Amino acid sequence: MRFSGLRVLKEGFTGNKGWRPHWRDPEPKPEYDIVIIGGGGHGLSTAYYLARDHGLKNIAVLERGYIGGGNIGRNTTIVRANYFLQGNSEFYSHSLKLWEGLEEDLNYNVMHSQRGIINLFHSDGQRDAAARRGNMMISQGDDAILLGREELRKMVPYLNFDDLRFPLYGGLYHPRGGTARHDAVAWGYARGADQRGVDLIQNCEVTGIDIENGKVKGVQTVRGPIRAKKVAMVAAGRSSQVAAMAGMRLPIESHILQAFVTEGLKPVIDNVITFGMGHFYISQSDKGGLVFGGDLDFYASYAARGNLPTVEHVMEAGMALMPMIGKAKVLRSWGGIMDMSPDGSPIIDKTHIDGLYVNCGWNYGGFKAVPGSGSVFAHLIATGNYHPASTRHRLDRFRTGRGIIDEEGKGSQHNLH
Ligand SMILES: Cc1cc2nc3c(=O)[nH]c(=O)nc-3n(C[C@H](O)[C@H](O)[C@H](O)COP(=O)(O)OP(=O)(O)OC[C@H]3O[C@@H](n4cnc5c(N)ncnc54)[C@H](O)[C@@H]3O)c2cc1C
């Protein structure tokens, strides 16, 4: 089933009766070449690129709940390539390029909108840091424009330029950044993987990983054992729990991040705006809701919901930055379980167990990484070699201390990245 303008028109005139489910609902087979644990964005994109780029088909994605129920359907949809450090900058640049061809590639409308992102700064020191980051982005081949206070005022006149506690000095503008519809990304990859023969198995929690003589042999699930030559752990916020099934202790802490959406409004916010000093960021969805969030809830937890002190903090920050926001009514808030790594950067690697691979440590930023992560992880699983865009996301950097990619300069404190 392919989507096209003609097809949409035809279905519109015939009561939308011709659409079929986007993917099959297969029973798990007793054995696969590759089993992927986790049907979030990263698990699905890994399966898709394994099939598309490496011709592998005997693959299962095992998901404990339903496709799109994890962080892939809970994030605030920001897509960007504005990283400073080597390791991250080439990786996110690779990912953004994949985003730019994604809708055609998947034949799926993921509503990728390059509306631009503005990171605000509030002092001379922050301006210097933004200029350095912008230069790194440009030298990586991405785009960045340093906006002064008056240029910023022209673009976003509704910000509080008069008496904000942290005065507005300007912003780092990244025009190719933007947003995409998060669950459409999951659905598009799921459909693409399914069309290439991948089995997507929902309601199939993995409860154990079978290892013999240092080699992975398969997994135990609530729907029975499944043998596999290779197993990839892609469980985001639950990565530590899954890795523990293989006797591994990952350097990951799971923390809650909340997000909020208001009632639908006419277009008021053109770009994505981030206010780091206040812990607040915002964009407007195509449906009109203001989508915004702030910082972590600051305690480790596996509950996909948050608490009121953070709600209050985020609302205060929003009111301080753009007082007009006080007129909007908040419709919903929710939380997701973030896999926070000690340096704030991801892990995409083999493990010491033959045939067992790990992909985690996405912190707040794994949505924009979905295409890049899937493509480089598939490359690693299929060929055994690191993809050129991801040579530095090694697990052992936390054991040796070499190759740490600490964008924020916060040191080894998971919840500060
Ligand atoms: C509120 C919020 C806002 C965010 N905003 C942004 C943003 O604007 N931009 C951005 O880039 N990133 C953002 N993120 C981060 C991003 O959503 C995540 O980093 C990314 O989605 C994580 O990867 P995933 O999609 O594979 O995770 P998930 O969708 O969580 O996938 C992991 C899957 O593994 C499954 N699983 C776990 N254990 C097992 C098991 N034992 N057996 C089988 N399956 C299992 C889970 O059910 C889950 O579906 C945000 C996150 C949150 C919560």
CSV table of C-alpha atoms and ligand atoms in Angstrom, one decimal:
chain,number,residue,atom,x,y,z
A,1,MET,CA,0.0,0.0,0.0
A,2,ARG,CA,1.6,3.2,-1.1
A,3,PHE,CA,0.4,6.7,-0.3
A,4,SER,CA,-0.1,9.3,-3.0
A,5,GLY,CA,-2.3,12.4,-3.5
A,6,LEU,CA,-4.4,10.4,-5.9
A,7,ARG,CA,-4.9,7.6,-3.4
A,8,VAL,CA,-5.9,10.0,-0.6
A,9,LEU,CA,-8.4,11.6,-3.0
A,10,LYS,CA,-9.9,8.2,-4.1
A,11,GLU,CA,-10.2,7.1,-0.5
A,12,GLY,CA,-11.8,10.4,0.4
A,13,PHE,CA,-14.5,9.8,-2.2
A,14,THR,CA,-15.1,6.1,-1.3
A,15,GLY,CA,-15.5,6.3,2.5
A,16,ASN,CA,-11.8,5.5,3.4
A,17,LYS,CA,-12.6,1.8,3.1
A,18,GLY,CA,-9.5,0.8,1.1
A,19,TRP,CA,-6.9,1.5,3.8
A,20,ARG,CA,-5.2,-1.6,5.2
A,21,PRO,CA,-3.4,-2.0,8.6
A,22,HIS,CA,0.1,-0.5,8.3
A,23,TRP,CA,1.9,-3.6,9.5
A,24,ARG,CA,1.1,-7.3,10.0
A,25,ASP,CA,0.6,-8.8,13.5
A,26,PRO,CA,2.7,-12.0,13.2
A,27,GLU,CA,3.2,-14.8,15.7
A,28,PRO,CA,6.8,-14.9,16.9
A,29,LYS,CA,8.9,-17.6,15.0
A,30,PRO,CA,11.1,-19.9,17.1
A,31,GLU,CA,14.3,-18.4,15.6
A,32,TYR,CA,15.5,-15.2,13.9
A,33,ASP,CA,18.9,-14.0,12.7
A,34,ILE,CA,18.5,-10.8,14.6
A,35,VAL,CA,16.2,-10.0,17.6
A,36,ILE,CA,15.7,-6.3,18.5
A,37,ILE,CA,14.5,-5.7,22.1
A,38,GLY,CA,12.4,-2.5,22.1
A,39,GLY,CA,9.9,-1.2,19.4
A,40,GLY,CA,10.6,2.5,20.0
A,41,GLY,CA,12.0,4.8,17.4
A,42,HIS,CA,15.5,3.4,17.6
A,43,GLY,CA,14.5,-0.3,17.5
A,44,LEU,CA,12.2,0.3,14.5
A,45,SER,CA,14.7,2.4,12.6
A,46,THR,CA,17.5,-0.2,13.3
A,47,ALA,CA,15.3,-2.9,11.8
A,48,TYR,CA,14.4,-0.7,8.9
A,49,TYR,CA,18.0,0.1,7.9
A,50,LEU,CA,19.1,-3.6,8.5
A,51,ALA,CA,16.5,-4.6,5.9
A,52,ARG,CA,16.9,-1.6,3.5
A,53,ASP,CA,20.7,-1.2,3.5
A,54,HIS,CA,22.0,-4.7,4.3
A,55,GLY,CA,19.3,-6.9,2.8
A,56,LEU,CA,18.6,-8.7,6.1
A,57,LYS,CA,15.0,-9.9,6.5
A,58,ASN,CA,14.9,-12.5,9.2
A,59,ILE,CA,14.5,-10.0,12.0
A,60,ALA,CA,12.0,-9.5,14.9
A,61,VAL,CA,11.4,-6.4,16.9
A,62,LEU,CA,10.0,-7.4,20.3
A,63,GLU,CA,8.0,-4.7,22.1
A,64,ARG,CA,6.6,-5.2,25.6
A,65,GLY,CA,3.7,-2.8,25.0
A,66,TYR,CA,2.5,-1.3,21.7
A,67,ILE,CA,4.5,0.5,18.9
A,68,GLY,CA,4.7,4.1,19.8
A,69,GLY,CA,3.9,3.8,23.5
A,70,GLY,CA,7.4,4.7,24.8
A,71,ASN,CA,9.4,7.8,24.5
A,72,ILE,CA,9.0,7.9,20.7
A,73,GLY,CA,5.4,8.9,21.3
A,74,ARG,CA,6.0,11.1,24.3
A,75,ASN,CA,8.6,13.6,23.2
A,76,THR,CA,8.4,17.2,22.2
A,77,THR,CA,9.5,16.4,18.6
A,78,ILE,CA,12.5,18.7,18.2
A,79,VAL,CA,14.9,17.8,15.4
A,80,ARG,CA,18.2,19.6,15.2
A,81,ALA,CA,21.9,19.2,14.5
A,82,ASN,CA,23.4,21.9,16.7
A,83,TYR,CA,26.0,19.9,18.7
A,84,PHE,CA,29.5,21.3,19.6
A,85,LEU,CA,31.7,18.3,20.2
A,86,GLN,CA,33.2,15.9,17.7
A,87,GLY,CA,31.5,12.5,18.1
A,88,ASN,CA,28.1,14.2,18.4
A,89,SER,CA,28.4,16.8,15.7
A,90,GLU,CA,29.1,14.4,12.8
A,91,PHE,CA,26.5,12.0,14.2
A,92,TYR,CA,23.6,14.5,14.5
A,93,SER,CA,24.6,16.0,11.1
A,94,HIS,CA,24.3,12.5,9.6
A,95,SER,CA,20.9,12.1,11.3
A,96,LEU,CA,19.5,15.5,10.1
A,97,LYS,CA,20.5,14.6,6.5
A,98,LEU,CA,18.4,11.4,6.8
A,99,TRP,CA,15.5,13.4,8.2
A,100,GLU,CA,15.6,15.6,5.1
A,101,GLY,CA,14.9,12.7,2.8
A,102,LEU,CA,12.8,10.6,5.3
A,103,GLU,CA,9.3,11.3,4.0
A,104,GLU,CA,10.2,10.2,0.5
A,105,ASP,CA,12.2,7.3,1.7
A,106,LEU,CA,9.4,6.0,3.9
A,107,ASN,CA,6.6,7.2,1.6
A,108,TYR,CA,5.1,8.5,4.8
A,109,ASN,CA,4.1,12.0,6.0
A,110,VAL,CA,6.1,12.4,9.2
A,111,MET,CA,5.4,16.2,9.1
A,112,HIS,CA,9.0,17.1,9.2
A,113,SER,CA,9.0,20.9,9.4
A,114,GLN,CA,12.3,22.9,9.3
A,115,ARG,CA,10.9,25.9,11.0
A,116,GLY,CA,14.2,26.8,12.7
A,117,ILE,CA,15.4,26.7,16.3
A,118,ILE,CA,16.5,29.6,18.4
A,119,ASN,CA,18.7,29.0,21.5
A,120,LEU,CA,18.5,32.1,23.6
A,121,PHE,CA,21.6,33.6,25.4
A,122,HIS,CA,21.7,36.0,28.3
A,123,SER,CA,25.3,37.3,28.9
A,124,ASP,CA,28.5,38.0,27.0
A,125,GLY,CA,29.9,34.7,28.1
A,126,GLN,CA,26.9,32.8,26.8
A,127,ARG,CA,27.1,34.8,23.5
A,128,ASP,CA,30.8,33.6,23.1
A,129,ALA,CA,29.8,30.0,23.8
A,130,ALA,CA,26.9,30.3,21.2
A,131,ALA,CA,29.3,31.7,18.7
A,132,ARG,CA,31.8,28.9,19.2
A,133,ARG,CA,29.0,26.3,18.9
A,134,GLY,CA,27.7,28.0,15.7
A,135,ASN,CA,31.2,27.9,14.2
A,136,MET,CA,31.4,24.2,15.0
A,137,MET,CA,28.1,23.6,13.4
A,138,ILE,CA,29.1,25.5,10.3
A,139,SER,CA,32.4,23.7,10.1
A,140,GLN,CA,30.5,20.4,10.2
A,141,GLY,CA,28.5,21.6,7.2
A,142,ASP,CA,25.4,22.5,9.1
A,143,ASP,CA,23.9,26.0,9.5
A,144,ALA,CA,24.0,28.6,12.3
A,145,ILE,CA,23.3,32.3,12.5
A,146,LEU,CA,24.2,34.4,15.6
A,147,LEU,CA,21.3,36.8,16.3
A,148,GLY,CA,21.8,40.0,18.2
A,149,ARG,CA,19.2,41.4,20.6
A,150,GLU,CA,17.4,43.6,17.9
A,151,GLU,CA,17.5,40.8,15.3
A,152,LEU,CA,16.0,38.5,17.9
A,153,ARG,CA,13.3,41.1,18.7
A,154,LYS,CA,12.3,41.2,15.0
A,155,MET,CA,11.9,37.5,14.8
A,156,VAL,CA,10.2,36.9,18.2
A,157,PRO,CA,8.8,40.2,19.4
A,158,TYR,CA,6.5,38.5,22.0
A,159,LEU,CA,9.4,37.5,24.2
A,160,ASN,CA,9.8,39.5,27.4
A,161,PHE,CA,12.6,42.0,26.4
A,162,ASP,CA,11.8,44.4,29.3
A,163,ASP,CA,12.2,42.8,32.6
A,164,LEU,CA,13.3,39.1,32.2
A,165,ARG,CA,15.4,38.0,35.1
A,166,PHE,CA,18.1,36.8,32.6
A,167,PRO,CA,18.1,39.7,30.0
A,168,LEU,CA,17.9,38.7,26.4
A,169,TYR,CA,21.2,39.3,24.6
A,170,GLY,CA,20.3,37.3,21.4
A,171,GLY,CA,20.0,33.8,20.1
A,172,LEU,CA,21.8,31.1,18.1
A,173,TYR,CA,19.5,30.4,15.1
A,174,HIS,CA,19.6,27.0,13.4
A,175,PRO,CA,17.3,27.3,10.4
A,176,ARG,CA,17.4,23.6,9.4
A,177,GLY,CA,16.3,22.6,12.9
A,178,GLY,CA,12.6,22.1,13.5
A,179,THR,CA,10.0,19.5,14.5
A,180,ALA,CA,8.3,16.3,13.2
A,181,ARG,CA,5.2,14.4,14.2
A,182,HIS,CA,6.7,11.9,16.7
A,183,ASP,CA,4.3,8.9,16.4
A,184,ALA,CA,4.2,9.2,12.6
A,185,VAL,CA,7.9,8.6,12.7
A,186,ALA,CA,7.4,5.3,14.6
A,187,TRP,CA,4.5,4.3,12.3
A,188,GLY,CA,6.5,5.2,9.2
A,189,TYR,CA,9.5,3.1,10.2
A,190,ALA,CA,7.3,0.3,11.5
A,191,ARG,CA,5.5,0.1,8.1
A,192,GLY,CA,8.7,0.3,6.2
A,193,ALA,CA,10.4,-2.5,8.2
A,194,ASP,CA,7.3,-4.6,8.0
A,195,GLN,CA,7.1,-4.2,4.2
A,196,ARG,CA,10.7,-5.4,4.0
A,197,GLY,CA,9.8,-8.6,5.9
A,198,VAL,CA,10.6,-7.7,9.5
A,199,ASP,CA,8.3,-9.2,12.2
A,200,LEU,CA,7.0,-6.5,14.6
A,201,ILE,CA,5.7,-8.4,17.7
A,202,GLN,CA,3.8,-6.3,20.2
A,203,ASN,CA,2.9,-7.3,23.7
A,204,CYS,CA,6.0,-9.4,23.8
A,205,GLU,CA,8.1,-8.5,26.8
A,206,VAL,CA,11.6,-9.9,27.0
A,207,THR,CA,12.2,-11.4,30.4
A,208,GLY,CA,15.6,-13.0,29.9
A,209,ILE,CA,18.7,-13.1,27.6
A,210,ASP,CA,20.2,-16.6,26.9
A,211,ILE,CA,24.0,-16.7,26.8
A,212,GLU,CA,26.2,-19.7,26.5
A,213,ASN,CA,30.0,-19.7,26.6
A,214,GLY,CA,30.1,-15.9,26.2
A,215,LYS,CA,27.8,-16.0,23.1
A,216,VAL,CA,24.2,-14.8,22.9
A,217,LYS,CA,21.8,-17.6,21.9
A,218,GLY,CA,18.4,-15.9,22.1
A,219,VAL,CA,15.8,-14.4,24.5
A,220,GLN,CA,13.1,-15.5,26.9
A,221,THR,CA,9.8,-13.7,26.4
A,222,VAL,CA,6.3,-13.7,27.9
A,223,ARG,CA,5.3,-15.5,24.6
A,224,GLY,CA,8.0,-18.1,24.9
A,225,PRO,CA,11.7,-18.5,24.1
A,226,ILE,CA,13.1,-17.1,20.7
A,227,ARG,CA,16.5,-18.2,19.5
A,228,ALA,CA,18.7,-15.6,17.7
A,229,LYS,CA,22.2,-15.3,16.3
A,230,LYS,CA,22.3,-11.6,17.3
A,231,VAL,CA,20.4,-9.6,19.9
A,232,ALA,CA,20.2,-5.8,20.0
A,233,MET,CA,19.1,-4.0,23.2
A,234,VAL,CA,17.3,-0.8,22.3
A,235,ALA,CA,15.1,-0.2,25.3
A,236,ALA,CA,15.8,3.5,26.1
A,237,GLY,CA,14.6,4.3,29.7
A,238,ARG,CA,14.5,0.6,30.5
A,239,SER,CA,18.0,-0.2,29.1
A,240,SER,CA,19.5,-0.9,32.6
A,241,GLN,CA,16.8,-3.5,33.3
A,242,VAL,CA,17.2,-5.2,30.0
A,243,ALA,CA,21.1,-5.2,30.2
A,244,ALA,CA,20.8,-6.7,33.7
A,245,MET,CA,19.3,-9.8,32.0
A,246,ALA,CA,22.6,-10.3,30.4
A,247,GLY,CA,24.4,-9.7,33.7
A,248,MET,CA,25.6,-6.2,32.6
A,249,ARG,CA,25.5,-3.0,34.7
A,250,LEU,CA,25.1,-0.1,32.3
A,251,PRO,CA,26.2,3.5,33.3
A,252,ILE,CA,22.7,4.7,32.8
A,253,GLU,CA,20.2,6.3,35.3
A,254,SER,CA,16.5,6.5,34.4
A,255,HIS,CA,14.9,9.9,35.1
A,256,ILE,CA,11.5,11.4,34.3
A,257,LEU,CA,11.0,14.2,31.8
A,258,GLN,CA,7.6,15.9,31.6
A,259,ALA,CA,6.0,17.7,28.7
A,260,PHE,CA,2.9,19.8,28.2
A,261,VAL,CA,0.4,20.9,25.5
A,262,THR,CA,-2.2,23.6,25.4
A,263,GLU,CA,-5.5,23.9,23.6
A,264,GLY,CA,-5.2,24.5,19.9
A,265,LEU,CA,-4.5,28.2,19.0
A,266,LYS,CA,-4.0,30.1,15.8
A,267,PRO,CA,-0.4,30.3,14.7
A,268,VAL,CA,1.6,32.3,17.2
A,269,ILE,CA,5.0,30.7,17.5
A,270,ASP,CA,6.9,30.1,14.2
A,271,ASN,CA,10.1,28.6,15.5
A,272,VAL,CA,11.3,26.3,18.3
A,273,ILE,CA,12.6,28.5,21.2
A,274,THR,CA,14.8,27.2,23.9
A,275,PHE,CA,15.4,29.2,27.2
A,276,GLY,CA,18.2,27.2,28.8
A,277,MET,CA,18.6,29.6,31.8
A,278,GLY,CA,14.9,29.2,32.8
A,279,HIS,CA,14.7,25.5,31.8
A,280,PHE,CA,12.0,26.0,29.3
A,281,TYR,CA,11.5,25.3,25.6
A,282,ILE,CA,8.5,25.7,23.3
A,283,SER,CA,7.1,25.2,19.8
A,284,GLN,CA,3.6,25.1,18.3
A,285,SER,CA,2.3,21.9,16.7
A,286,ASP,CA,0.6,21.9,13.3
A,287,LYS,CA,-2.7,21.3,15.2
A,288,GLY,CA,-2.1,24.6,17.1
A,289,GLY,CA,-1.2,23.3,20.6
A,290,LEU,CA,1.7,25.0,22.3
A,291,VAL,CA,4.1,22.1,23.1
A,292,PHE,CA,6.6,22.8,25.9
A,293,GLY,CA,8.7,21.4,28.6
A,294,GLY,CA,11.6,22.0,31.0
A,295,ASP,CA,14.0,20.0,33.0
A,296,LEU,CA,14.0,16.5,34.6
A,297,ASP,CA,12.0,15.8,37.7
A,298,PHE,CA,15.4,15.2,39.4
A,299,TYR,CA,14.9,11.8,40.9
A,300,ALA,CA,15.5,8.4,39.3
A,301,SER,CA,12.3,6.5,38.5
A,302,TYR,CA,10.6,4.1,36.1
A,303,ALA,CA,7.2,5.8,36.3
A,304,ALA,CA,6.2,7.5,33.0
A,305,ARG,CA,4.6,10.4,34.8
A,306,GLY,CA,5.9,13.4,36.7
A,307,ASN,CA,5.3,15.6,39.8
A,308,LEU,CA,3.9,19.0,40.6
A,309,PRO,CA,7.1,20.9,41.6
A,310,THR,CA,8.4,20.6,38.0
A,311,VAL,CA,5.0,21.6,36.6
A,312,GLU,CA,5.1,24.7,38.6
A,313,HIS,CA,8.7,25.4,37.6
A,314,VAL,CA,8.0,25.0,33.9
A,315,MET,CA,4.9,27.2,34.0
A,316,GLU,CA,6.8,29.9,35.9
A,317,ALA,CA,9.6,29.9,33.3
A,318,GLY,CA,7.1,30.1,30.4
A,319,MET,CA,5.4,33.0,32.0
A,320,ALA,CA,8.7,34.8,32.6
A,321,LEU,CA,9.9,34.4,29.0
A,322,MET,CA,6.6,35.0,27.2
A,323,PRO,CA,3.9,36.5,29.5
A,324,MET,CA,1.3,36.1,26.8
A,325,ILE,CA,1.4,32.3,27.4
A,326,GLY,CA,-0.6,32.8,30.5
A,327,LYS,CA,-3.8,33.1,28.4
A,328,ALA,CA,-3.5,29.6,27.0
A,329,LYS,CA,-5.1,26.6,28.7
A,330,VAL,CA,-3.0,23.6,29.3
A,331,LEU,CA,-4.7,20.4,28.1
A,332,ARG,CA,-2.4,17.6,29.0
A,333,SER,CA,0.9,16.8,30.6
A,334,TRP,CA,2.8,13.5,30.6
A,335,GLY,CA,6.2,12.0,31.4
A,336,GLY,CA,8.7,9.7,29.8
A,337,ILE,CA,11.6,7.6,31.2
A,338,MET,CA,14.9,9.1,30.0
A,339,ASP,CA,18.0,7.0,29.7
A,340,MET,CA,20.5,9.5,31.1
A,341,SER,CA,24.2,8.7,30.5
A,342,PRO,CA,27.1,10.1,32.6
A,343,ASP,CA,28.3,12.4,29.8
A,344,GLY,CA,25.0,13.2,28.2
A,345,SER,CA,25.9,11.4,25.0
A,346,PRO,CA,24.7,8.1,23.6
A,347,ILE,CA,26.1,4.5,23.6
A,348,ILE,CA,26.0,2.6,20.3
A,349,ASP,CA,28.3,-0.4,20.7
A,350,LYS,CA,28.9,-4.1,20.8
A,351,THR,CA,29.2,-5.7,24.3
A,352,HIS,CA,31.7,-8.1,25.8
A,353,ILE,CA,29.1,-10.9,24.9
A,354,ASP,CA,29.5,-12.2,21.4
A,355,GLY,CA,26.4,-11.2,19.3
A,356,LEU,CA,24.9,-8.8,21.9
A,357,TYR,CA,24.7,-5.1,21.0
A,358,VAL,CA,23.6,-2.1,23.0
A,359,ASN,CA,22.0,1.3,21.9
A,360,CYS,CA,21.0,3.7,24.7
A,361,GLY,CA,22.0,6.9,26.6
A,362,TRP,CA,19.7,9.1,24.6
A,363,ASN,CA,19.0,11.6,27.4
A,364,TYR,CA,16.6,14.3,26.3
A,365,GLY,CA,17.7,14.1,22.7
A,366,GLY,CA,17.0,10.7,21.1
A,367,PHE,CA,14.0,11.7,18.9
A,368,LYS,CA,16.1,13.6,16.4
A,369,ALA,CA,18.6,10.8,16.5
A,370,VAL,CA,16.1,8.1,15.4
A,371,PRO,CA,17.2,8.0,11.7
A,372,GLY,CA,20.9,8.4,12.4
A,373,SER,CA,21.0,5.9,15.3
A,374,GLY,CA,19.1,3.3,13.3
A,375,SER,CA,21.4,3.6,10.3
A,376,VAL,CA,24.7,3.5,12.3
A,377,PHE,CA,23.5,0.7,14.6
A,378,ALA,CA,22.3,-1.4,11.7
A,379,HIS,CA,25.7,-0.9,10.1
A,380,LEU,CA,27.5,-2.1,13.3
A,381,ILE,CA,25.2,-5.1,13.7
A,382,ALA,CA,25.4,-6.1,10.0
A,383,THR,CA,29.1,-5.5,9.3
A,384,GLY,CA,30.7,-5.6,12.8
A,385,ASN,CA,32.4,-2.3,12.0
A,386,TYR,CA,31.6,1.2,13.4
A,387,HIS,CA,29.9,3.6,11.0
A,388,PRO,CA,32.1,6.7,10.2
A,389,ALA,CA,29.4,8.9,11.8
A,390,SER,CA,29.5,7.0,15.1
A,391,THR,CA,33.0,6.0,15.9
A,392,ARG,CA,33.1,7.6,19.4
A,393,HIS,CA,29.9,6.3,21.1
A,394,ARG,CA,31.8,3.5,22.8
A,395,LEU,CA,30.6,1.9,26.0
A,396,ASP,CA,34.1,1.6,27.5
A,397,ARG,CA,34.6,5.4,27.6
A,398,PHE,CA,33.0,5.3,31.0
A,399,ARG,CA,35.4,2.6,32.2
A,400,THR,CA,38.6,4.1,30.8
A,401,GLY,CA,37.6,7.7,31.1
A,402,ARG,CA,38.9,8.3,27.5
A,403,GLY,CA,36.7,9.7,24.8
A,404,ILE,CA,34.0,11.2,27.1
A,405,ILE,CA,31.7,13.5,25.0
A,406,ASP,CA,30.4,16.0,27.6
A,407,GLU,CA,28.6,18.7,25.7
A,408,GLU,CA,27.5,20.5,28.8
A,409,GLY,CA,30.7,20.3,30.7
A,410,LYS,CA,28.8,19.0,33.7
A,411,GLY,CA,31.0,16.1,34.6
A,412,SER,CA,29.8,12.6,35.5
A,413,GLN,CA,26.4,13.5,36.9
A,414,HIS,CA,23.6,11.9,34.9
A,415,ASN,CA,20.8,14.3,35.8
A,416,LEU,CA,22.7,17.5,34.9
A,417,HIS,CA,23.1,16.7,31.2
B,1,LIG,C1,8.8,14.6,27.5
B,1,LIG,C2,9.9,14.2,26.6
B,1,LIG,C3,10.4,15.2,25.7
B,1,LIG,C4,11.4,14.9,24.8
B,1,LIG,N1,11.7,15.8,23.8
B,1,LIG,C5,12.6,15.4,22.8
B,1,LIG,C6,12.8,16.3,21.8
B,1,LIG,O1,12.2,17.4,21.6
B,1,LIG,N2,13.8,16.0,20.8
B,1,LIG,C7,14.5,14.9,20.9
B,1,LIG,O2,15.4,14.6,20.1
B,1,LIG,N3,14.3,14.0,21.9
B,1,LIG,C8,13.3,14.2,22.9
B,1,LIG,N4,13.1,13.3,23.9
B,1,LIG,C9,13.9,12.1,23.9
B,1,LIG,C10,13.4,11.0,23.0
B,1,LIG,O3,12.0,10.9,23.0
B,1,LIG,C11,14.0,9.7,23.4
B,1,LIG,O4,15.4,9.8,23.6
B,1,LIG,C12,13.9,8.5,22.4
B,1,LIG,O5,12.5,8.5,22.0
B,1,LIG,C13,14.3,7.2,23.0
B,1,LIG,O6,14.4,6.2,22.1
B,1,LIG,P1,13.2,5.3,21.6
B,1,LIG,O7,12.3,6.0,20.7
B,1,LIG,O8,13.8,4.0,21.0
B,1,LIG,O9,12.5,5.0,23.0
B,1,LIG,P2,11.1,4.3,23.4
B,1,LIG,O10,10.0,4.7,22.5
B,1,LIG,O11,10.9,4.4,24.9
B,1,LIG,O12,11.4,2.7,23.0
B,1,LIG,C14,12.0,1.8,23.9
B,1,LIG,C15,11.0,0.6,23.9
B,1,LIG,O13,11.5,-0.5,24.6
B,1,LIG,C16,10.4,-1.2,25.1
B,1,LIG,N5,10.9,-2.1,26.1
B,1,LIG,C17,11.5,-1.8,27.3
B,1,LIG,N6,11.8,-2.9,28.0
B,1,LIG,C18,11.4,-4.0,27.2
B,1,LIG,C19,11.4,-5.4,27.3
B,1,LIG,N7,11.9,-6.0,28.4
B,1,LIG,N8,11.0,-6.2,26.3
B,1,LIG,C20,10.5,-5.6,25.2
B,1,LIG,N9,10.4,-4.3,25.0
B,1,LIG,C21,10.9,-3.5,26.0
B,1,LIG,C22,9.6,-0.1,25.7
B,1,LIG,O14,8.2,-0.5,25.9
B,1,LIG,C23,9.7,1.0,24.6
B,1,LIG,O15,8.6,0.9,23.7
B,1,LIG,C24,12.0,13.6,24.8
B,1,LIG,C25,11.6,12.6,25.7
B,1,LIG,C26,10.5,12.9,26.6
B,1,LIG,C27,10.1,11.9,27.5
